[in-house]
Short mmCIF file of C-alpha atoms in Angstrom, two decimals:
data_model
loop_
_atom_site.label_atom_id
_atom_site.label_comp_id
_atom_site.label_asym_id
_atom_site.label_seq_id
_atom_site.Cartn_x
_atom_site.Cartn_y
_atom_site.Cartn_z
CA UNK A 933 70.92 20.45 78.38
CA UNK A 934 71.85 23.76 76.76
CA UNK A 935 69.58 26.75 76.89
CA UNK A 936 68.78 28.41 73.57
CA UNK A 937 69.33 32.17 73.63
CA UNK A 938 66.64 34.03 71.74
CA UNK A 939 66.79 37.41 70.00
CA UNK A 940 63.54 39.24 70.71
CA UNK A 941 62.27 42.61 69.47
CA UNK A 942 59.29 44.01 71.38
CA UNK A 943 57.12 47.07 70.94
CA UNK A 944 53.88 48.36 72.39
CA UNK A 945 51.06 50.33 70.82
CA UNK A 946 52.48 53.71 69.89
CA UNK A 947 51.07 56.56 71.98
CA UNK A 948 49.57 59.34 69.91
CA UNK A 949 51.52 62.60 70.14
CA UNK A 950 48.56 64.88 70.79
CA UNK A 951 48.10 64.44 74.53
CA UNK A 952 49.42 63.03 77.78
CA UNK A 953 49.89 59.38 78.68
CA UNK A 954 46.92 58.12 80.68
CA UNK A 955 46.70 55.18 83.07
CA UNK A 956 45.34 52.88 80.36
CA UNK A 957 48.43 53.53 78.25
CA UNK A 958 50.77 53.15 81.20
CA UNK A 959 49.38 49.75 82.19
CA UNK A 960 50.34 48.33 78.78
CA UNK A 961 53.86 49.78 78.90
CA UNK A 962 54.48 48.53 82.45
CA UNK A 963 53.22 45.03 81.63
CA UNK A 964 55.40 44.89 78.53
CA UNK A 965 58.40 46.23 80.45
CA UNK A 966 57.98 43.46 83.05
CA UNK A 967 57.94 40.81 80.31
CA UNK A 968 61.02 42.31 78.62
CA UNK A 969 62.94 42.39 81.91
CA UNK A 970 61.99 38.76 82.52
CA UNK A 971 63.32 37.77 79.10
CA UNK A 972 66.59 39.61 79.75
CA UNK A 973 66.94 37.91 83.15
CA UNK A 974 66.54 34.56 81.39
CA UNK A 975 69.58 35.48 79.30
CA UNK A 976 67.81 36.38 76.08
CA UNK A 977 68.70 39.39 73.96
CA UNK A 978 65.54 41.47 74.13
CA UNK A 979 65.06 45.02 72.85
CA UNK A 980 62.02 47.10 73.82
CA UNK A 981 61.37 49.94 71.38
CA UNK A 982 58.50 52.35 71.00
CA UNK A 983 57.79 55.79 69.57
CA UNK A 984 55.26 58.57 69.61
CA UNK A 985 52.89 58.29 66.65
CA UNK A 986 53.38 61.83 65.41
CA UNK A 987 51.16 62.01 62.33
CA UNK A 988 47.56 62.96 61.76
CA UNK A 989 44.85 65.56 61.95
CA UNK A 990 44.47 65.57 65.77
CA UNK A 991 48.07 66.75 66.10
CA UNK A 992 47.55 69.52 63.56
CA UNK A 993 44.32 70.65 65.26
CA UNK A 994 45.78 70.62 68.77
CA UNK A 995 48.82 72.58 67.61
CA UNK A 996 46.55 75.20 66.02
CA UNK A 997 44.49 75.34 69.23
CA UNK A 998 47.65 75.98 71.27
CA UNK A 999 49.09 78.46 68.76
CA UNK A 1000 52.23 76.42 68.08
CA UNK A 1001 53.56 74.43 65.15
CA UNK A 1002 52.83 70.72 64.87
CA UNK A 1003 56.58 70.11 65.17
CA UNK A 1004 56.68 71.99 68.49
CA UNK A 1005 53.70 70.02 69.79
CA UNK A 1006 55.37 66.76 68.74
CA UNK A 1007 58.62 67.73 70.49
CA UNK A 1008 56.84 68.90 73.66
CA UNK A 1009 54.68 65.79 73.79
CA UNK A 1010 57.70 63.50 73.28
CA UNK A 1011 59.44 65.18 76.21
CA UNK A 1012 56.33 64.80 78.39
CA UNK A 1013 55.82 61.16 77.40
CA UNK A 1014 59.48 60.35 78.01
CA UNK A 1015 59.30 61.92 81.49
CA UNK A 1016 56.13 59.95 82.29
CA UNK A 1017 57.79 56.67 81.28
CA UNK A 1018 60.84 57.54 83.35
CA UNK A 1019 58.65 58.32 86.37
CA UNK A 1020 57.11 54.84 86.10
CA UNK A 1021 60.52 53.22 85.46
CA UNK A 1022 59.51 51.91 82.04
CA UNK A 1023 62.82 50.96 80.44
CA UNK A 1024 62.58 51.29 76.68
CA UNK A 1025 65.82 50.51 74.91
CA UNK A 1026 64.77 53.22 72.48
CA UNK A 1027 61.80 55.61 72.69
CA UNK A 1028 61.61 57.69 69.54
CA UNK A 1029 59.13 59.49 67.29
CA UNK A 1030 57.65 58.64 63.91
CA UNK A 1031 58.37 62.26 62.87
CA UNK A 1032 62.04 61.87 61.96
CA UNK A 1033 64.28 61.91 58.92
CA UNK A 1034 64.84 58.17 59.37
CA UNK A 1035 61.12 57.45 59.24
CA UNK A 1036 60.69 59.60 56.15
CA UNK A 1037 63.54 57.79 54.39
CA UNK A 1038 61.90 54.39 55.01
CA UNK A 1039 58.32 55.44 54.25
#
């Protein structure tokens, strides 16, 4: 009996780039990471990708409140989110941002 190898692409809800990751967010990412690791251990090709959702009024307002540009807030938040995921050993294959040239070219 041969085992079929699957190709799986997984994502989680995108965290909004206007504040820190909270425990409710982290629970989802940890649960998804566990499932992805399980699929990889079973021999499947499984990619776990996610990104900061970096668009919207709350980002603009928070940046104004902090006296920085929205782009700086997005960059700072991405760094903070990435560090939080690393601290909890969440292993994204790619953690990115929706505020990129690539995203703009596909939108």
